[in-house]
XYZ file of N, CA and C in Angstrom:
711
model
N 0.930 -1.159 -0.165
C -0.101 0.012 -0.245
C 0.890 0.970 -0.016
N 2.129 1.284 0.646
C 2.710 2.294 0.694
C 3.586 2.422 -0.420
N 3.878 1.767 -1.195
C 4.582 1.873 -2.413
C 3.679 2.426 -3.536
N 2.231 1.966 -3.540
C 1.522 2.775 -4.380
C 1.217 4.349 -4.017
N 1.212 4.291 -2.869
C 0.778 5.712 -2.143
C 1.998 6.690 -2.651
N 3.500 6.409 -2.487
C 4.368 7.028 -2.794
C 4.411 7.527 -4.152
N 4.196 6.331 -5.096
C 4.137 6.491 -6.952
C 2.888 7.227 -6.846
N 1.963 7.411 -6.413
C 1.077 8.284 -6.800
C 1.138 9.707 -6.198
N 1.983 9.988 -4.881
C 2.600 11.344 -4.965
C 3.150 11.608 -5.905
N 4.296 10.854 -6.312
C 5.265 11.176 -7.428
C 4.602 11.599 -8.724
N 3.830 10.483 -8.986
C 3.360 10.860 -10.399
C 2.543 12.237 -10.496
N 1.678 12.877 -9.179
C 0.970 13.966 -9.096
C 2.046 15.165 -9.435
N 3.164 14.791 -8.489
C 4.153 15.866 -8.139
C 4.602 16.311 -9.534
N 4.967 15.695 -10.690
C 5.496 15.496 -11.734
C 4.840 16.417 -12.613
N 3.083 16.393 -12.662
C 2.539 17.124 -13.085
C 2.121 18.547 -12.656
N 2.861 18.765 -11.304
C 2.570 20.109 -10.645
C 1.352 20.252 -9.826
N 0.340 19.103 -9.774
C -0.797 18.897 -9.109
C -0.581 18.608 -7.615
N 0.523 19.617 -7.085
C 0.565 19.853 -5.536
C -0.434 19.362 -4.937
N -1.250 20.260 -4.659
C -2.309 19.753 -3.628
C -2.990 18.623 -3.772
N -3.309 17.961 -4.819
C -3.845 16.645 -5.061
C -2.525 15.545 -4.331
N -1.392 15.917 -4.271
C -0.087 15.361 -4.121
C -0.309 14.767 -2.596
N -0.727 16.190 -2.266
C -0.505 16.376 -0.509
C -1.746 15.878 0.032
N -2.758 15.610 -0.637
C -4.018 14.927 -0.206
C -3.849 13.114 0.018
N -2.887 12.927 -1.066
C -2.642 11.488 -0.948
C -1.563 11.426 0.133
N -0.894 12.255 0.430
C 0.212 12.475 1.599
C -0.651 12.314 2.555
N -1.658 12.691 2.881
C -2.525 12.819 3.904
C -3.318 11.398 4.251
N -3.355 10.671 3.000
C -3.981 9.812 3.053
C -3.132 8.314 3.817
N -2.024 8.495 4.130
C -1.246 7.766 4.547
C -1.691 7.746 6.083
N -1.538 9.280 6.638
C -2.106 9.072 8.169
C -3.249 8.515 8.267
N -4.177 8.891 7.462
C -5.814 8.411 7.748
C -5.753 6.664 7.968
N -4.609 6.126 6.913
C -4.484 4.971 6.938
C -3.643 4.242 8.230
N -3.674 5.070 9.326
C -2.495 4.453 10.067
C -1.432 4.296 9.948
N -0.756 4.369 8.842
C 0.714 4.415 8.092
C 1.575 5.301 8.777
N 2.869 5.421 8.768
C 3.527 6.116 8.921
C 4.605 6.270 7.815
N 4.420 7.801 7.246
C 5.120 7.817 6.095
C 6.514 7.812 6.273
N 7.399 7.458 5.359
C 8.673 7.268 5.305
C 9.474 8.198 4.683
N 10.708 8.041 4.584
C 11.757 9.316 4.236
C 11.040 9.130 2.127
N 10.901 8.155 2.023
C 10.427 8.272 0.500
C 9.340 9.252 0.172
N 8.738 8.885 1.033
C 6.906 9.546 0.853
C 7.251 11.265 1.014
N 7.985 11.497 2.566
C 8.272 12.921 2.225
C 8.929 13.870 1.198
N 9.667 12.744 0.633
C 11.095 13.392 -0.540
C 10.050 13.423 -1.446
N 9.079 12.685 -1.911
C 8.040 12.841 -3.041
C 6.781 13.814 -2.919
N 6.221 14.323 -1.676
C 5.648 15.266 -1.265
C 6.202 16.628 -1.473
N 7.200 16.717 -1.117
C 8.238 17.843 -0.766
C 8.806 18.234 -2.209
N 8.942 17.210 -3.382
C 8.896 17.081 -4.619
C 8.112 17.853 -5.497
N 6.942 17.425 -4.886
C 5.417 18.245 -5.766
C 5.368 19.385 -5.353
N 5.868 19.890 -4.106
C 5.816 21.259 -4.099
C 6.684 21.988 -4.795
N 8.072 21.556 -4.881
C 8.759 21.912 -5.368
C 8.809 22.292 -6.839
N 8.382 21.284 -7.717
C 7.825 21.355 -9.457
C 6.451 22.571 -9.308
N 5.496 22.809 -8.257
C 4.865 23.708 -8.245
C 5.099 24.949 -7.862
N 6.555 25.161 -7.353
C 6.787 26.200 -6.760
C 6.342 26.900 -5.621
N 6.207 26.055 -4.523
C 5.192 26.020 -3.078
C 6.316 25.961 -2.125
N 7.339 26.688 -1.920
C 8.214 26.633 -1.010
C 7.779 26.450 0.658
N 6.355 27.143 0.912
C 5.976 27.334 2.346
C 5.460 25.729 2.596
N 4.827 25.312 1.522
C 4.336 23.725 2.021
C 5.481 23.001 1.963
N 6.182 23.309 0.954
C 8.001 21.975 1.048
C 8.552 22.369 2.401
N 8.694 23.111 2.767
C 9.624 23.729 4.194
C 8.353 23.061 5.404
N 6.906 23.331 5.541
C 6.377 22.750 6.539
C 6.321 21.420 6.394
N 6.476 20.526 5.262
C 6.739 19.323 4.987
C 7.703 18.709 5.705
N 9.257 19.445 5.511
C 10.328 19.148 5.942
C 10.546 19.444 7.307
N 9.679 20.358 7.893
C 9.840 20.512 9.679
C 8.904 19.189 10.276
N 8.169 18.819 9.550
C 6.966 17.691 9.826
C 7.914 16.583 9.893
N 8.448 16.598 8.975
C 9.587 15.307 8.722
C 10.680 15.091 10.003
N 11.096 16.338 10.427
C 12.024 16.243 11.104
C 11.584 16.192 12.646
N 10.158 16.447 12.728
C 9.584 16.682 14.110
C 8.855 15.030 14.512
N 8.624 14.511 13.506
C 8.013 13.399 13.529
C 9.386 11.834 13.727
N 10.363 12.475 13.476
C 11.607 11.438 13.508
C 11.432 10.411 12.826
N 11.354 10.758 11.309
C 11.699 10.285 9.962
C 12.725 9.906 9.518
N 13.639 11.063 10.183
C 15.254 10.810 9.521
C 15.340 11.756 8.507
N 15.764 13.114 8.487
C 15.892 14.189 7.356
C 16.675 13.126 6.791
N 16.990 13.305 5.664
C 17.855 12.878 4.023
C 18.303 14.263 3.264
N 19.260 14.052 2.821
C 19.828 14.820 1.639
C 18.848 15.073 0.685
N 17.905 13.759 0.186
C 16.848 14.039 -0.969
C 15.977 14.916 -0.539
N 15.520 14.978 0.605
C 14.447 15.814 1.165
C 14.921 17.231 1.231
N 16.025 17.561 1.982
C 16.812 18.777 1.627
C 16.666 18.839 0.511
N 17.220 18.068 -0.460
C 17.367 18.752 -1.752
C 16.232 19.411 -2.434
N 15.011 18.658 -2.539
C 13.720 19.153 -3.064
C 13.352 20.213 -2.216
N 13.258 20.391 -1.336
C 12.915 21.603 -0.154
C 13.827 23.247 -0.662
N 15.410 22.886 -0.796
C 15.909 23.630 -1.789
C 15.624 24.154 -3.121
N 15.137 23.079 -3.488
C 14.577 23.623 -4.962
C 13.295 24.325 -4.952
N 12.529 23.872 -3.954
C 11.164 24.805 -4.171
C 11.299 26.173 -3.559
N 12.540 26.303 -2.815
C 12.827 27.591 -2.526
C 13.709 28.277 -3.462
N 14.328 27.437 -4.408
C 14.828 28.082 -5.805
C 13.596 28.531 -6.514
N 12.902 27.636 -6.753
C 11.563 28.210 -7.506
C 10.688 28.992 -7.138
N 10.442 28.901 -6.003
C 9.325 29.980 -5.187
C 10.426 30.936 -4.848
N 11.245 31.515 -5.307
C 12.306 32.983 -5.158
C 12.537 32.831 -3.747
N 13.156 31.724 -3.143
C 13.338 32.176 -1.616
C 14.860 32.104 -1.100
N 15.479 32.651 -1.951
C 17.219 32.460 -1.925
C 17.567 32.482 -0.474
N 17.418 33.348 0.441
C 17.660 33.305 1.890
C 17.415 32.159 2.704
N 16.203 31.398 2.199
C 15.723 30.523 2.944
C 16.363 29.290 2.680
N 16.823 29.249 1.092
C 17.599 28.028 0.545
C 19.071 28.164 1.261
N 19.759 28.873 1.482
C 20.918 29.254 2.495
C 20.971 28.506 3.543
N 19.606 28.818 4.574
C 19.346 28.576 5.320
C 19.331 26.888 5.744
N 18.904 26.334 4.375
C 18.650 24.955 4.407
C 19.969 24.348 4.696
N 20.846 24.942 3.727
C 22.316 24.200 3.699
C 22.836 24.258 5.196
N 22.653 25.314 5.795
C 23.262 25.819 7.199
C 22.763 24.508 8.138
N 21.403 24.217 7.962
C 20.754 23.345 8.744
C 21.099 21.869 8.456
N 21.695 21.604 6.842
C 22.150 20.229 6.634
C 23.417 20.041 7.495
N 24.236 21.266 7.265
C 25.803 21.429 8.058
C 25.630 20.975 9.687
N 24.486 21.668 10.035
C 24.308 21.225 11.546
C 23.851 19.762 11.849
N 23.189 19.030 10.710
C 22.612 17.273 10.758
C 23.867 16.837 10.447
N 25.120 16.969 9.988
C 26.327 16.411 9.229
C 25.972 15.915 8.032
N 25.052 16.336 7.385
C 24.608 15.948 6.190
C 25.166 16.618 4.803
N 25.723 16.006 4.072
C 26.652 16.422 2.867
C 25.319 16.735 1.760
N 25.635 17.937 1.525
C 24.793 18.222 0.230
C 25.390 17.456 -1.092
N 24.291 17.114 -1.921
C 24.689 16.872 -3.373
C 25.097 17.673 -4.085
N 25.483 17.165 -5.617
C 25.520 18.077 -6.777
C 24.191 19.070 -6.925
N 23.326 18.281 -6.543
C 21.778 18.767 -7.072
C 21.373 19.921 -5.962
N 22.054 19.506 -4.917
C 21.388 20.461 -3.640
C 22.200 21.551 -3.558
N 23.363 21.545 -4.218
C 24.556 23.061 -4.288
C 23.767 23.696 -5.948
N 23.365 22.637 -6.372
C 22.752 23.499 -7.915
C 21.660 24.220 -7.250
N 20.565 23.629 -7.221
C 19.317 24.458 -6.813
C 19.638 25.396 -5.992
N 20.690 25.855 -4.868
C 20.863 26.784 -3.975
C 21.700 27.924 -4.964
N 22.150 27.311 -5.986
C 23.105 28.178 -6.788
C 22.033 29.258 -7.514
N 21.011 28.044 -8.336
C 20.075 28.624 -8.872
C 19.149 29.581 -8.185
N 18.933 29.444 -7.226
C 18.159 30.248 -6.391
C 18.752 31.614 -6.377
N 20.064 31.594 -5.990
C 20.805 33.125 -6.287
C 20.863 33.719 -7.388
N 21.000 32.880 -8.159
C 20.694 33.324 -9.754
C 19.294 34.279 -9.870
N 18.155 33.445 -9.728
C 17.140 34.002 -9.863
C 16.870 35.372 -8.935
N 17.589 35.254 -7.815
C 17.607 36.417 -6.942
C 18.658 37.580 -7.174
N 19.783 37.412 -8.678
C 20.613 38.274 -9.110
C 21.510 38.616 -7.853
N 21.902 37.560 -7.158
C 22.727 37.618 -5.788
C 23.878 37.046 -6.199
N 24.820 37.545 -6.796
C 26.128 37.204 -7.904
C 26.892 36.426 -6.763
N 27.258 37.388 -5.756
C 28.319 37.180 -4.739
C 27.724 35.851 -3.963
N 26.714 35.653 -3.711
C 26.234 34.486 -3.076
C 26.279 33.047 -3.600
N 26.082 33.465 -5.222
C 26.406 32.592 -5.900
C 27.772 31.771 -6.163
N 28.334 32.720 -6.241
C 30.103 32.539 -6.389
C 30.689 32.132 -5.080
N 29.950 32.555 -3.858
C 30.253 31.881 -2.669
C 29.790 30.628 -2.574
N 28.824 30.180 -2.893
C 28.278 28.550 -2.899
C 29.029 27.800 -3.806
N 29.388 28.079 -5.130
C 30.375 27.622 -6.156
C 31.767 27.133 -5.315
N 32.513 27.745 -4.176
C 33.618 27.727 -4.096
C 33.357 26.867 -2.644
N 32.047 27.245 -1.725
C 31.921 26.067 -0.768
C 31.700 24.545 -1.122
N 31.187 24.687 -2.390
C 31.054 23.186 -2.861
C 32.285 22.683 -3.299
N 33.476 23.279 -4.008
C 34.741 22.833 -3.894
C 35.225 22.463 -2.896
N 34.980 23.201 -1.767
C 35.541 23.077 -0.731
C 35.063 21.577 0.016
N 34.047 21.293 -0.363
C 33.347 19.666 0.021
C 33.927 18.897 -0.777
N 34.884 18.988 -1.836
C 35.369 18.126 -2.383
C 34.373 17.708 -3.816
N 33.433 18.359 -4.275
C 32.638 18.335 -5.300
C 32.934 19.269 -6.409
N 32.995 18.454 -7.776
C 33.417 19.130 -8.930
C 32.135 19.884 -9.558
N 32.304 21.093 -9.680
C 30.806 21.626 -10.271
C 30.772 21.587 -11.696
N 29.584 21.191 -12.147
C 28.808 20.611 -13.048
C 28.565 22.352 -14.062
N 28.812 21.711 -15.416
C 28.585 22.946 -16.677
C 27.207 23.625 -16.007
N 26.357 22.949 -15.454
C 24.819 23.484 -15.109
C 25.326 24.360 -13.681
N 25.881 24.119 -12.908
C 26.281 24.961 -11.881
C 27.037 26.168 -12.145
N 28.127 25.953 -13.209
C 28.674 27.179 -13.416
C 27.879 27.815 -14.457
N 26.860 27.318 -15.188
C 26.099 28.358 -15.789
C 25.101 29.071 -15.032
N 24.804 28.408 -14.196
C 23.660 29.396 -13.127
C 24.669 30.511 -12.261
N 25.976 29.837 -11.770
C 26.865 31.420 -11.340
C 26.978 32.097 -12.069
N 26.840 31.897 -13.555
C 27.460 32.991 -14.438
C 25.988 33.720 -14.999
N 24.717 33.134 -14.673
C 23.794 33.738 -15.164
C 23.435 34.728 -13.665
N 23.812 34.136 -12.675
C 23.941 35.276 -11.300
C 24.232 36.211 -11.249
N 26.046 36.226 -12.152
C 26.755 37.694 -12.450
C 26.303 38.510 -13.275
N 25.674 37.700 -14.233
C 25.160 38.701 -14.972
C 24.153 39.767 -14.781
N 23.265 38.776 -14.208
C 22.116 39.766 -13.400
C 22.502 40.516 -12.108
N 23.519 39.963 -11.689
C 23.990 40.993 -10.149
C 25.074 42.031 -10.765
N 25.331 42.027 -12.202
C 26.175 43.475 -12.615
C 27.477 43.301 -12.149
N 27.929 41.852 -12.883
C 29.400 41.185 -12.622
C 29.701 40.494 -13.790
N 29.571 41.214 -15.128
C 30.105 40.621 -16.168
C 31.259 40.020 -16.255
N 32.375 40.784 -15.455
C 33.990 40.372 -15.266
C 33.915 39.044 -14.939
N 33.301 38.855 -13.783
C 33.150 37.627 -12.929
C 32.483 36.585 -14.064
N 31.550 36.803 -14.567
C 30.703 36.031 -15.615
C 31.782 35.372 -16.689
N 32.401 36.232 -17.168
C 33.313 35.560 -18.278
C 34.719 34.976 -17.420
N 35.103 35.429 -16.210
C 35.956 34.773 -15.661
C 35.543 33.400 -15.354
N 34.530 33.045 -15.270
C 33.866 31.736 -14.628
C 33.967 30.829 -15.680
N 33.036 31.489 -16.758
C 33.391 30.709 -18.317
C 34.376 30.201 -18.649
N 35.733 30.947 -18.421
C 36.890 30.766 -18.907
C 37.597 29.682 -18.175
N 37.121 29.417 -16.750
C 37.183 28.723 -15.783
C 36.925 27.321 -16.238
N 35.490 27.305 -16.776
C 34.815 26.171 -17.087
C 35.874 25.551 -18.226
N 36.052 26.039 -19.005
C 36.962 25.575 -20.115
C 38.870 25.173 -19.846
N 38.972 25.964 -18.959
C 40.409 25.272 -18.314
C 40.349 24.009 -17.454
N 38.978 23.538 -16.935
C 38.983 22.491 -16.194
C 38.356 21.495 -17.220
N 38.296 21.634 -18.559
C 37.852 20.698 -19.678
C 36.277 20.168 -19.737
N 35.865 21.198 -18.948
C 33.958 21.342 -19.307
C 33.894 22.063 -20.215
N 33.441 21.370 -21.261
C 32.794 22.072 -22.361
C 31.588 22.578 -22.300
N 31.295 24.378 -22.386
C 30.336 24.690 -22.486
C 29.188 24.569 -23.190
N 28.059 24.293 -22.888
C 26.869 24.292 -23.740
C 26.267 25.276 -24.061
N 25.202 25.413 -24.759
C 24.536 26.307 -25.450
C 24.128 27.774 -24.267
N 23.860 26.414 -23.001
C 23.153 27.128 -21.844
C 23.935 28.372 -21.521
N 25.523 27.893 -21.168
C 26.660 28.090 -20.708
C 26.952 29.742 -21.641
N 27.050 29.367 -23.022
C 27.191 30.519 -23.849
C 26.229 31.544 -23.650
N 24.925 31.098 -23.804
C 24.178 32.420 -23.617
C 24.407 33.133 -22.372
N 24.474 32.257 -21.421
C 24.565 33.103 -20.051
C 25.797 34.160 -20.139
N 26.768 33.512 -20.719
C 27.861 34.516 -20.530
C 27.587 35.437 -21.657
N 27.290 35.349 -22.829
C 26.703 36.575 -23.562
C 25.952 37.492 -23.396
N 24.818 36.896 -22.354
C 23.938 37.893 -21.760
C 24.626 38.623 -20.959
N 25.438 38.337 -20.105
C 26.073 39.062 -18.987
C 27.197 40.466 -19.626
N 27.956 39.956 -20.992
C 28.272 40.768 -21.852
C 27.462 41.935 -22.371
N 25.954 41.261 -22.629
C 25.283 42.149 -23.004
C 24.821 43.514 -21.979
N 24.587 43.226 -20.841
C 24.301 43.588 -19.606
C 25.747 44.771 -19.243
N 26.977 44.286 -19.514
C 27.891 44.641 -19.294
C 28.681 45.821 -20.300
N 27.592 45.917 -21.595
C 28.179 46.396 -22.542
C 29.401 46.192 -23.171
N 29.661 45.270 -23.295
C 30.998 44.412 -23.882
C 31.005 43.849 -25.219
N 30.573 44.594 -26.322
C 29.987 43.872 -27.837
C 31.352 43.120 -28.380
N 32.523 43.485 -28.083
C 33.588 42.700 -28.359
C 33.765 41.317 -27.886
N 33.223 41.421 -26.620
C 33.520 39.798 -26.067
C 32.331 39.173 -26.642
N 31.117 40.055 -26.287
C 29.887 39.012 -26.653
C 30.109 38.459 -28.611
N 30.527 39.018 -29.232
C 30.935 38.862 -30.517
C 31.992 37.564 -30.497
N 32.832 37.697 -29.903
C 34.034 36.979 -29.522
C 33.236 35.378 -29.275
N 32.561 35.454 -28.300
C 31.908 34.412 -27.725
C 30.783 33.692 -28.770
N 30.236 34.332 -29.742
C 29.255 34.154 -30.343
C 30.234 33.297 -31.642
N 31.173 33.854 -31.941
C 31.899 33.102 -32.885
C 32.581 31.768 -32.322
N 32.956 31.811 -31.099
C 33.291 30.663 -30.479
C 32.363 29.665 -30.464
N 31.124 29.834 -30.006
C 30.222 28.894 -30.014
C 29.654 28.522 -31.670
N 29.786 29.273 -32.364
C 29.341 28.294 -33.881
C 30.551 27.972 -34.564
N 31.496 28.143 -34.135
C 32.878 27.366 -34.268
C 32.658 25.701 -33.714
N 32.106 25.669 -32.667
C 32.136 24.224 -31.742
C 30.547 23.620 -32.480
N 29.893 24.519 -33.588
C 28.770 23.654 -33.924
C 27.887 23.421 -33.212
N 27.678 24.410 -32.117
C 26.635 24.775 -31.170
C 25.553 25.548 -31.881
N 24.121 25.412 -32.286
C 23.602 26.064 -32.666
C 23.087 27.575 -31.745
N 22.940 28.551 -31.891
C 22.739 30.084 -31.431
C 21.258 30.077 -31.338
N 21.074 30.457 -30.438
C 19.040 30.570 -30.070
C 18.858 31.936 -30.670
N 17.498 32.227 -30.173
C 16.774 33.375 -30.271
C 17.243 34.189 -29.065
N 17.663 33.642 -27.755
C 18.268 34.621 -27.002
C 19.745 34.635 -27.228
N 20.419 33.922 -27.439
C 21.695 34.112 -28.128
C 22.051 35.356 -29.165
N 21.195 35.421 -30.144
C 20.948 36.819 -31.108
C 20.597 37.643 -30.676
N 19.667 37.829 -29.611
C 18.926 38.850 -29.110
C 20.086 39.503 -28.062
N 20.872 38.637 -27.412
C 21.792 39.326 -26.507
C 23.123 39.712 -27.214
N 23.547 39.095 -28.148
C 24.479 39.846 -29.024
C 24.243 40.926 -29.470
N 23.197 41.288 -30.439
C 22.429 42.197 -30.932
C 22.348 42.978 -30.143
N 22.074 43.131 -29.029
C 21.686 44.291 -27.829
C 22.951 44.461 -27.062
N 24.142 43.639 -27.119
C 25.400 44.236 -26.831
C 26.325 45.089 -27.673
N 25.524 44.851 -29.332
C 26.392 45.508 -30.296
C 25.858 47.394 -30.179
N 24.394 46.963 -29.999
C 23.885 48.328 -29.862
C 24.010 49.017 -28.626
N 24.070 48.481 -27.539
C 24.743 49.431 -26.497
C 25.960 49.444 -26.108
N 26.813 49.024 -27.382
C 28.078 49.154 -27.032
C 28.435 50.182 -28.451
N 27.501 50.336 -29.017
C 27.972 51.161 -30.252
C 28.573 50.696 -31.664
N 28.370 49.413 -31.589
C 28.757 48.741 -33.146
C 27.785 48.330 -33.870
N 26.795 49.750 -34.565
C 25.689 49.325 -35.129
C 26.041 48.347 -36.286
N 27.230 48.306 -36.871
C 27.836 47.779 -38.581
C 27.256 45.968 -37.580
N 27.933 45.888 -36.810
C 28.143 44.584 -36.386
C 26.619 43.619 -36.052
N 25.566 44.686 -35.965
C 23.925 44.303 -36.023
C 23.574 44.018 -37.050
N 23.916 44.716 -38.335
C 23.575 44.474 -39.591
C 24.028 43.554 -39.883
N 25.456 42.851 -39.891
C 25.951 41.768 -40.411
C 25.159 40.803 -39.682
N 24.497 40.559 -38.198
C 24.214 39.547 -37.688
C 22.938 39.095 -38.374
N 22.392 40.751 -38.582
C 20.808 40.635 -38.801
C 20.726 39.821 -40.580
N 22.019 40.097 -41.271
C 22.238 39.781 -42.861
C 22.329 38.176 -42.752
N 23.307 37.933 -41.370
C 23.419 36.304 -41.813
C 22.269 35.650 -41.349
């Protein structure tokens, strides 16, 4: 019975039907069963999918209070909820709670926290998390770097964004279109058209398909940086 309920919670959560998911979770109690770590994790994940951080945090608190044994997976789901619900301060608090419980955040946990900082335009917070991740002997992924680059762009640190991008390459992490777009967008905000154009050329040389985001960012960088001829050339291409 428990396995079926957990599967139902997961299925509803993946469709962002968080309220229905929580009703199924409540059925566990009504059936005089004790929800385990898997049920809590899926219920918190359902709240994350629907960007409902308050509900996710309430479940995490309940999980700890009932002695179900707080897990890395449950914390990761809660941090993800804080990311999607734009609660970066709370995401960082959860990392602190994990440290107090001697729980090691996973790559996914750090990634969700860095993403939360990017959404909130907290560049320095994102940079600090990237370094703390390395202090924990974890190798940041391309996605982690891309989120931190995005945070730098949104937070007015275009130089830091480019530095992170080059650091990725030095580590033999091949930037994908998302990483390129985040860095080019940071250049656009920093009004550095020459760097944006250089990155655009680099991207196409790697057979990565520029997206609408790429073109808009490069064109905007050229317009803001006084390079109208480059805009005309890009439009012609």
